[in-house]
Backbone as a chain_set.jsonl record, in Angstrom:
{"seq": "MNILVSACLLGIACKYSGGDNACPALLQALRQSGHTLIPVCPEVYGGLPTPRPPAERCGDRVLTEAGTDVTAQYRRGAEAALQLARLYGCRAAILKANSPSCGSGTIYDGTFRHRRISGDGLTAALLKANGVQVYNEDTFAALL", "coords": {"N": [[-15.951, -13.279, -5.541], [-13.592, -13.437, -8.654], [-11.658, -11.006, -9.427], [-10.22, -9.122, -12.551], [-7.354, -7.46, -12.023], [-5.643, -3.97, -12.517], [-2.236, -4.096, -12.678], [-0.709, -1.8, -11.721], [-2.438, -0.245, -10.147], [-2.622, -1.672, -8.262], [-0.224, -1.237, -6.581], [1.807, -1.836, -7.981], [4.445, -1.529, -9.439], [5.209, -0.76, -12.723], [3.82, 0.663, -14.572], [3.966, 2.855, -17.065], [6.447, 4.83, -16.751], [8.197, 3.731, -15.137], [7.111, 4.113, -12.496], [3.761, 3.578, -10.466], [0.279, 4.07, -10.489], [-1.088, 3.367, -7.841], [-3.833, 3.471, -6.128], [-5.098, 4.744, -3.321], [-7.979, 4.693, -2.326], [-9.0, 2.685, -3.416], [-7.666, 0.578, -2.838], [-8.303, 0.049, -0.795], [-10.76, -0.236, -0.622], [-11.397, -2.839, -2.17], [-9.686, -4.678, -0.892], [-11.338, -4.514, 1.485], [-13.174, -5.589, 0.212], [-13.341, -8.796, 0.027], [-13.69, -10.154, -2.277], [-11.632, -11.63, -4.986], [-8.342, -10.779, -6.029], [-6.806, -10.611, -9.325], [-3.979, -9.971, -10.745], [-2.893, -8.023, -13.277], [-0.951, -6.678, -16.23], [-1.344, -5.431, -18.944], [0.639, -4.524, -20.969], [3.2, -5.276, -20.063], [2.65, -7.889, -19.93], [2.501, -8.172, -23.112], [5.131, -8.138, -23.561], [6.825, -5.379, -23.292], [8.9, -3.701, -21.889], [9.714, -2.264, -18.728], [10.802, 0.754, -17.411], [8.944, 2.166, -20.209], [8.664, 3.747, -23.168], [6.519, 6.639, -23.664], [2.513, 5.954, -24.994], [0.058, 5.676, -27.371], [-3.204, 5.63, -28.624], [-3.528, 5.59, -32.022], [-6.244, 5.425, -33.764], [-6.416, 1.818, -34.912], [-4.386, 1.081, -34.369], [-1.077, 1.273, -32.209], [1.154, 3.366, -31.259], [4.61, 4.719, -30.283], [5.602, 7.995, -29.375], [7.664, 8.565, -30.771], [6.829, 7.425, -32.725], [7.261, 4.666, -33.188], [5.714, 1.698, -34.142], [3.503, -0.482, -31.528], [1.211, -1.819, -31.551], [1.32, -5.131, -32.307], [2.436, -5.704, -29.499], [0.816, -4.573, -27.707], [-1.372, -5.922, -28.678], [-0.814, -8.407, -27.696], [-0.461, -8.435, -25.284], [-3.243, -7.992, -24.663], [-4.8, -10.322, -25.268], [-2.941, -11.837, -23.101], [-4.117, -11.012, -21.328], [-7.34, -11.606, -21.78], [-7.209, -14.175, -21.628], [-5.975, -14.758, -18.878], [-8.217, -13.598, -17.7], [-10.106, -15.798, -18.548], [-9.02, -17.935, -17.241], [-9.032, -17.476, -14.647], [-11.592, -16.952, -14.54], [-12.847, -14.817, -13.819], [-15.584, -12.847, -14.345], [-15.46, -9.594, -14.149], [-13.383, -6.335, -14.658], [-11.173, -4.14, -13.122], [-9.782, -1.713, -14.224], [-7.198, 0.629, -15.406], [-8.029, 3.998, -15.83], [-8.21, 5.772, -19.084], [-5.635, 4.93, -20.429], [-4.443, 3.244, -22.875], [-4.627, 0.539, -23.185], [-5.264, -0.382, -21.152], [-7.796, 1.808, -21.135], [-11.246, 2.814, -20.346], [-13.856, 3.618, -21.943], [-13.096, 6.058, -22.213], [-9.971, 7.621, -23.619], [-6.589, 8.534, -24.829], [-5.962, 11.074, -26.798], [-4.144, 10.281, -29.039], [-2.455, 12.094, -30.221], [-0.57, 12.696, -28.039], [-0.883, 14.816, -26.143], [-2.201, 15.085, -24.079], [-5.214, 14.851, -24.405], [-8.387, 13.632, -23.931], [-10.46, 11.413, -25.692], [-13.498, 9.94, -26.775], [-13.623, 5.432, -25.927], [-12.087, 3.205, -26.309], [-9.305, 0.883, -25.006], [-7.344, -1.344, -25.801], [-6.852, -3.815, -24.058], [-9.103, -3.339, -22.702], [-11.317, -3.277, -24.601], [-11.115, -5.613, -25.844], [-12.212, -7.403, -23.616], [-14.189, -6.263, -23.453], [-15.949, -7.634, -25.407], [-15.683, -9.945, -24.66], [-17.386, -9.832, -22.933], [-16.592, -9.5, -20.181], [-16.818, -7.457, -17.459], [-16.172, -3.952, -17.602], [-14.422, -1.654, -15.365], [-13.018, 1.186, -13.792], [-10.688, 3.166, -12.128], [-12.049, 5.196, -11.041], [-14.365, 4.416, -11.137], [-15.581, 2.527, -9.895], [-16.588, 1.603, -8.03], [-19.209, 0.913, -8.561], [-18.821, -2.144, -8.92], [-18.843, -3.041, -6.353]], "CA": [[-15.99, -12.788, -7.309], [-12.732, -13.12, -9.22], [-11.286, -9.332, -10.589], [-8.716, -8.825, -12.903], [-6.98, -5.515, -11.838], [-4.855, -3.374, -13.398], [-1.298, -4.17, -11.812], [-0.01, -0.396, -11.273], [-3.693, 0.039, -9.455], [-2.204, -2.557, -6.625], [0.764, -0.167, -6.341], [2.585, -2.658, -8.429], [5.688, -0.332, -10.382], [4.681, -1.707, -13.576], [3.638, 2.218, -14.962], [5.736, 3.206, -18.3], [7.04, 5.838, -16.586], [8.251, 2.796, -13.864], [6.089, 3.816, -11.425], [2.531, 3.015, -10.49], [-0.748, 4.472, -10.031], [-1.412, 3.575, -6.256], [-5.327, 4.467, -5.722], [-5.809, 4.171, -2.032], [-9.368, 4.185, -2.139], [-9.837, 1.888, -4.512], [-7.238, -0.65, -2.359], [-8.89, 0.097, 0.169], [-12.04, -0.695, -0.836], [-10.634, -4.031, -2.587], [-9.104, -5.032, 0.629], [-12.506, -4.875, 2.172], [-14.581, -6.411, -0.433], [-13.734, -10.702, 0.233], [-12.847, -10.756, -4.033], [-10.211, -12.577, -5.173], [-7.929, -9.829, -7.133], [-5.895, -11.059, -10.501], [-3.098, -8.664, -11.043], [-2.641, -7.82, -14.753], [-0.331, -5.613, -16.663], [-1.049, -6.512, -20.5], [1.968, -3.837, -21.562], [4.203, -6.458, -19.538], [2.81, -9.413, -20.77], [2.657, -7.917, -24.099], [6.714, -7.787, -23.719], [6.791, -4.513, -23.499], [9.739, -3.328, -21.083], [9.413, -0.516, -17.437], [9.842, 1.735, -18.141], [8.828, 2.047, -21.694], [8.144, 5.069, -24.091], [4.734, 6.457, -23.586], [2.205, 5.25, -26.131], [-0.99, 6.372, -27.364], [-3.761, 4.638, -29.848], [-4.2, 5.871, -33.101], [-6.69, 4.641, -34.614], [-6.319, 0.498, -34.898], [-2.731, 1.62, -34.178], [-1.32, 2.005, -30.522], [2.468, 4.212, -31.197], [4.991, 6.135, -29.315], [5.663, 9.22, -29.488], [8.18, 8.754, -31.829], [6.087, 6.607, -33.925], [7.154, 3.205, -33.285], [4.331, 0.86, -33.809], [3.554, -1.349, -30.635], [0.073, -2.631, -31.623], [1.27, -6.531, -31.525], [2.637, -6.163, -28.043], [-0.895, -5.032, -26.773], [-2.331, -6.813, -28.82], [-0.471, -9.896, -27.04], [-0.552, -8.284, -23.75], [-4.86, -8.275, -24.198], [-4.835, -11.736, -25.775], [-2.963, -12.864, -22.287], [-5.198, -10.709, -20.058], [-8.18, -12.363, -21.379], [-6.701, -15.649, -21.166], [-6.686, -14.393, -17.299], [-9.434, -13.347, -16.904], [-10.675, -16.918, -18.362], [-8.478, -19.059, -16.531], [-9.865, -17.347, -13.339], [-13.696, -16.848, -13.862], [-13.604, -13.257, -14.102], [-16.74, -11.63, -14.931], [-15.153, -8.177, -13.923], [-12.001, -6.255, -14.602], [-10.98, -3.025, -12.798], [-8.021, -0.738, -15.222], [-6.601, 2.063, -15.628], [-8.339, 4.763, -16.744], [-7.102, 6.491, -19.874], [-4.56, 3.557, -20.773], [-4.002, 2.884, -24.75], [-4.608, -0.595, -23.027], [-6.827, -0.765, -20.184], [-8.75, 2.11, -20.249], [-12.344, 2.343, -21.191], [-14.691, 5.137, -21.926], [-12.173, 7.361, -22.522], [-8.478, 7.104, -23.688], [-6.041, 9.938, -25.227], [-6.582, 11.046, -28.705], [-3.175, 10.249, -30.127], [-1.602, 13.345, -30.059], [0.533, 13.262, -26.321], [-1.407, 16.46, -25.546], [-2.792, 15.14, -22.891], [-6.842, 14.984, -24.743], [-9.335, 12.575, -24.058], [-11.155, 10.79, -26.373], [-14.472, 8.297, -26.152], [-12.867, 4.974, -26.702], [-11.265, 1.574, -25.076], [-7.892, 0.824, -24.946], [-7.496, -2.365, -26.584], [-7.6, -4.743, -23.97], [-10.411, -2.835, -22.255], [-12.035, -3.683, -25.452], [-11.185, -7.187, -26.13], [-12.171, -7.503, -22.47], [-15.757, -6.298, -22.514], [-15.995, -8.128, -26.46], [-15.972, -11.483, -24.667], [-18.638, -10.594, -22.055], [-15.934, -8.891, -19.083], [-17.624, -6.052, -17.282], [-14.773, -3.217, -17.046], [-14.56, -0.152, -14.393], [-11.524, 1.885, -13.656], [-10.446, 3.31, -10.551], [-12.999, 6.311, -10.945], [-15.914, 3.517, -11.568], [-15.129, 0.772, -9.673], [-17.459, 1.606, -6.49], [-20.94, -0.169, -9.265], [-18.845, -3.059, -8.794], [-18.283, -3.484, -5.231]], "C": [[-14.275, -12.863, -7.402], [-12.416, -11.678, -9.951], [-9.75, -9.414, -11.408], [-8.279, -7.535, -12.693], [-5.806, -5.577, -12.423], [-3.124, -3.067, -12.326], [-1.303, -2.825, -10.927], [-1.038, 0.39, -10.444], [-3.401, -0.336, -8.317], [-1.159, -1.573, -6.272], [2.077, -1.123, -7.344], [3.488, -1.828, -10.109], [5.552, -0.946, -12.001], [4.222, 0.124, -14.883], [4.623, 2.188, -16.48], [6.553, 3.935, -17.845], [8.096, 5.015, -15.705], [7.556, 3.173, -13.096], [5.077, 3.039, -11.63], [1.413, 3.668, -10.398], [-1.786, 3.977, -9.238], [-2.747, 4.136, -6.382], [-5.213, 3.486, -4.767], [-7.24, 4.008, -1.718], [-10.25, 3.046, -3.021], [-8.799, 0.607, -3.819], [-8.111, -0.907, -1.561], [-10.456, -1.19, 0.575], [-11.856, -2.21, -1.438], [-10.827, -5.328, -1.419], [-10.419, -5.876, 1.211], [-13.981, -6.034, 2.095], [-15.02, -7.86, -0.244], [-13.291, -10.696, -1.425], [-11.419, -10.752, -4.097], [-9.347, -11.571, -6.169], [-6.937, -10.405, -7.578], [-5.312, -9.71, -11.285], [-3.047, -8.554, -12.551], [-1.991, -6.915, -15.429], [-0.323, -6.012, -18.334], [0.733, -6.138, -21.439], [3.124, -5.135, -21.167], [4.277, -7.76, -20.365], [2.878, -9.427, -22.212], [3.923, -8.284, -24.53], [7.322, -6.923, -23.966], [7.86, -4.521, -22.02], [9.216, -2.454, -20.163], [10.775, -0.81, -17.585], [10.07, 1.613, -19.985], [8.32, 3.418, -22.114], [6.706, 4.989, -23.98], [4.242, 5.782, -25.006], [0.985, 5.385, -26.097], [-1.376, 5.272, -28.725], [-4.116, 5.32, -30.746], [-4.461, 5.208, -34.069], [-7.365, 2.959, -34.45], [-5.379, 0.441, -34.486], [-2.313, 1.636, -32.751], [0.635, 2.172, -31.22], [3.079, 5.019, -30.598], [4.711, 6.918, -29.758], [6.288, 9.427, -30.545], [7.771, 8.182, -32.675], [6.315, 4.922, -33.836], [5.837, 2.827, -32.733], [4.582, 0.22, -32.623], [2.553, -2.311, -30.259], [0.286, -3.656, -31.424], [1.595, -6.712, -30.72], [1.309, -5.646, -27.281], [-1.591, -5.474, -27.252], [-2.513, -8.407, -28.341], [-0.853, -10.124, -25.926], [-2.404, -8.763, -23.413], [-5.202, -9.47, -24.682], [-4.559, -11.988, -24.003], [-3.965, -12.516, -21.109], [-6.78, -11.446, -19.983], [-8.244, -13.278, -21.324], [-6.967, -16.158, -19.552], [-7.885, -14.86, -16.555], [-10.66, -15.277, -17.66], [-11.008, -17.853, -17.618], [-9.062, -18.624, -15.408], [-11.111, -17.091, -13.509], [-13.635, -15.551, -13.726], [-14.189, -12.913, -14.683], [-16.367, -10.288, -15.042], [-13.482, -7.723, -14.004], [-12.008, -4.706, -13.772], [-9.569, -2.692, -13.496], [-7.963, 0.308, -15.34], [-7.254, 2.613, -16.554], [-7.322, 5.198, -17.991], [-5.655, 5.585, -20.724], [-5.056, 3.502, -22.06], [-4.322, 1.045, -24.894], [-6.176, -0.678, -21.96], [-7.851, 0.473, -19.552], [-9.953, 2.242, -21.377], [-13.537, 3.49, -21.298], [-14.085, 6.289, -22.741], [-10.751, 7.142, -22.819], [-7.588, 8.405, -24.631], [-6.08, 9.539, -26.448], [-5.226, 10.982, -29.71], [-2.105, 11.389, -30.226], [-0.008, 13.836, -29.534], [0.662, 14.272, -25.943], [-2.059, 16.421, -24.735], [-4.296, 15.012, -22.99], [-6.903, 13.716, -24.714], [-10.024, 12.876, -25.423], [-12.179, 9.779, -25.861], [-13.347, 7.016, -27.263], [-12.365, 3.568, -25.888], [-9.556, 1.511, -25.9], [-8.214, -1.083, -26.053], [-7.568, -3.17, -25.872], [-8.595, -4.799, -23.44], [-11.201, -3.473, -23.601], [-12.092, -4.97, -25.961], [-11.918, -7.785, -25.02], [-13.839, -7.865, -22.624], [-16.43, -6.77, -24.327], [-17.074, -9.568, -25.956], [-16.633, -11.138, -23.193], [-17.836, -9.903, -20.223], [-16.737, -7.519, -19.079], [-16.148, -5.182, -16.648], [-15.277, -1.671, -16.317], [-13.229, 0.301, -14.101], [-11.659, 2.59, -12.339], [-11.241, 4.545, -10.308], [-14.53, 5.452, -10.836], [-16.545, 2.494, -10.557], [-16.015, 0.319, -8.641], [-19.131, 0.577, -7.466], [-20.955, -0.979, -8.622], [-19.224, -3.789, -7.598], [-20.054, -3.345, -4.338]], "O": [[-13.614, -12.449, -6.449], [-12.979, -11.368, -11.001], [-8.616, -9.668, -11.001], [-8.851, -6.566, -13.193], [-5.101, -6.526, -12.767], [-2.928, -2.147, -11.532], [-1.744, -2.724, -9.782], [-0.738, 1.509, -10.027], [-3.714, 0.317, -7.321], [-1.55, -0.964, -5.276], [3.263, -0.836, -7.18], [3.163, -1.705, -11.289], [6.182, -2.002, -12.054], [4.637, 0.185, -16.04], [5.675, 1.609, -16.748], [7.639, 3.888, -18.423], [9.077, 5.723, -15.477], [7.003, 2.153, -12.687], [5.028, 2.123, -12.451], [1.937, 4.492, -9.648], [-2.981, 3.997, -9.531], [-2.825, 5.308, -6.75], [-5.195, 2.257, -4.836], [-7.613, 3.2, -0.868], [-11.425, 2.724, -3.202], [-9.108, -0.496, -4.269], [-8.713, -1.981, -1.533], [-10.863, -2.104, 1.294], [-12.567, -2.902, -0.71], [-11.569, -6.285, -1.196], [-10.619, -7.08, 1.372], [-14.84, -6.641, 2.735], [-16.168, -8.304, -0.264], [-12.347, -11.449, -1.664], [-10.475, -10.178, -3.554], [-9.797, -11.61, -7.314], [-6.073, -10.817, -6.804], [-5.815, -8.856, -12.016], [-3.349, -9.682, -12.941], [-2.608, -5.868, -15.232], [0.52, -6.735, -18.865], [1.529, -6.826, -22.079], [3.745, -5.775, -22.017], [5.118, -8.382, -21.014], [3.249, -10.472, -22.745], [4.063, -8.718, -25.673], [8.312, -7.045, -24.688], [7.588, -5.322, -21.126], [8.264, -1.776, -20.55], [11.522, -1.773, -17.757], [10.971, 1.166, -20.695], [7.606, 4.098, -21.378], [5.919, 4.047, -24.083], [4.959, 5.276, -25.869], [0.459, 5.283, -24.988], [-0.678, 4.557, -29.445], [-5.185, 5.886, -30.517], [-3.781, 4.626, -34.914], [-8.495, 2.764, -34.003], [-5.277, -0.66, -33.945], [-3.183, 2.021, -31.97], [1.253, 1.168, -31.574], [2.527, 6.059, -30.236], [3.75, 6.989, -30.524], [5.872, 10.246, -31.366], [8.389, 8.357, -33.725], [5.575, 4.104, -34.383], [5.154, 3.146, -31.759], [5.778, 0.162, -32.336], [2.569, -3.172, -29.38], [-0.257, -3.998, -30.374], [1.424, -7.889, -30.405], [0.83, -6.284, -26.343], [-2.665, -5.669, -26.682], [-3.43, -9.225, -28.409], [-1.334, -11.134, -25.413], [-2.841, -9.463, -22.499], [-6.369, -9.673, -24.347], [-5.56, -12.289, -23.353], [-4.466, -13.262, -20.268], [-7.383, -11.781, -18.964], [-9.329, -13.725, -20.953], [-7.585, -17.1, -19.056], [-8.328, -15.628, -15.702], [-11.724, -15.646, -17.162], [-12.043, -18.431, -17.287], [-9.813, -19.492, -14.962], [-11.804, -16.994, -12.496], [-14.734, -15.086, -13.424], [-13.774, -12.502, -15.767], [-16.862, -9.668, -15.982], [-12.547, -8.413, -13.598], [-13.08, -4.112, -13.897], [-8.511, -3.298, -13.327], [-8.985, 0.994, -15.374], [-7.317, 2.233, -17.723], [-6.098, 5.07, -18.002], [-4.92, 6.048, -21.596], [-6.246, 3.767, -22.231], [-4.32, 0.364, -25.919], [-7.385, -0.897, -22.037], [-8.435, 0.526, -18.47], [-9.924, 2.003, -22.584], [-13.864, 4.108, -20.284], [-14.496, 7.09, -23.581], [-10.268, 6.281, -22.084], [-8.345, 9.258, -25.095], [-6.167, 8.464, -27.042], [-5.184, 11.466, -30.841], [-0.893, 11.187, -30.299], [0.939, 14.526, -29.913], [1.67, 14.825, -25.502], [-2.664, 17.426, -24.359], [-4.892, 15.029, -21.914], [-6.125, 12.857, -25.127], [-10.163, 13.924, -26.053], [-12.007, 8.999, -24.925], [-12.738, 7.147, -28.325], [-12.533, 3.335, -24.691], [-9.013, 1.95, -26.914], [-9.137, -1.568, -26.706], [-8.374, -3.977, -26.335], [-9.248, -5.843, -23.409], [-11.817, -4.478, -23.248], [-13.116, -5.391, -26.5], [-12.397, -8.868, -25.356], [-14.522, -8.835, -22.296], [-17.49, -6.192, -24.569], [-18.158, -10.039, -26.299], [-16.502, -11.97, -22.295], [-18.553, -9.889, -19.223], [-17.14, -6.789, -19.984], [-15.38, -5.493, -15.738], [-16.168, -0.886, -16.642], [-12.321, -0.513, -14.264], [-12.657, 2.544, -11.621], [-11.065, 5.0, -9.178], [-15.594, 5.956, -10.477], [-17.625, 1.905, -10.503], [-16.249, -0.849, -8.332], [-19.863, -0.236, -6.903], [-21.877, -1.28, -7.864], [-19.786, -4.884, -7.627], [-20.173, -3.656, -3.152]]}, "num_chains": 1, "name": "protein.A"}
């Protein structure tokens, strides 16, 4: 099966801070699974640089801590991720938890105080709305 995977979880330095979110347990499980991995970073695909200011969802918008509205870039990135999922026939995705793009089930609350609330990032929400099952680095075992 083809699986869309957040590039940062695969060790690609595309995280907002310029680093990655490599997850050794995830990487080992995916290597052994036989699945084809399709890396995706919606924020980069939406036109944002690496590094970039941290951003959080504030209702339907995505804002940086300075108040810059980056919703359009996040939406563009979500559309690119959906296009990749369709192109490769991905029925599942493993995305970075809590992210304003990739978070599934919980995201940061928009106050930049590291508090989480129920909700989905823009990419996770769009993928779910189009029938793609979304997991994160803590829940991926249910997929494999």
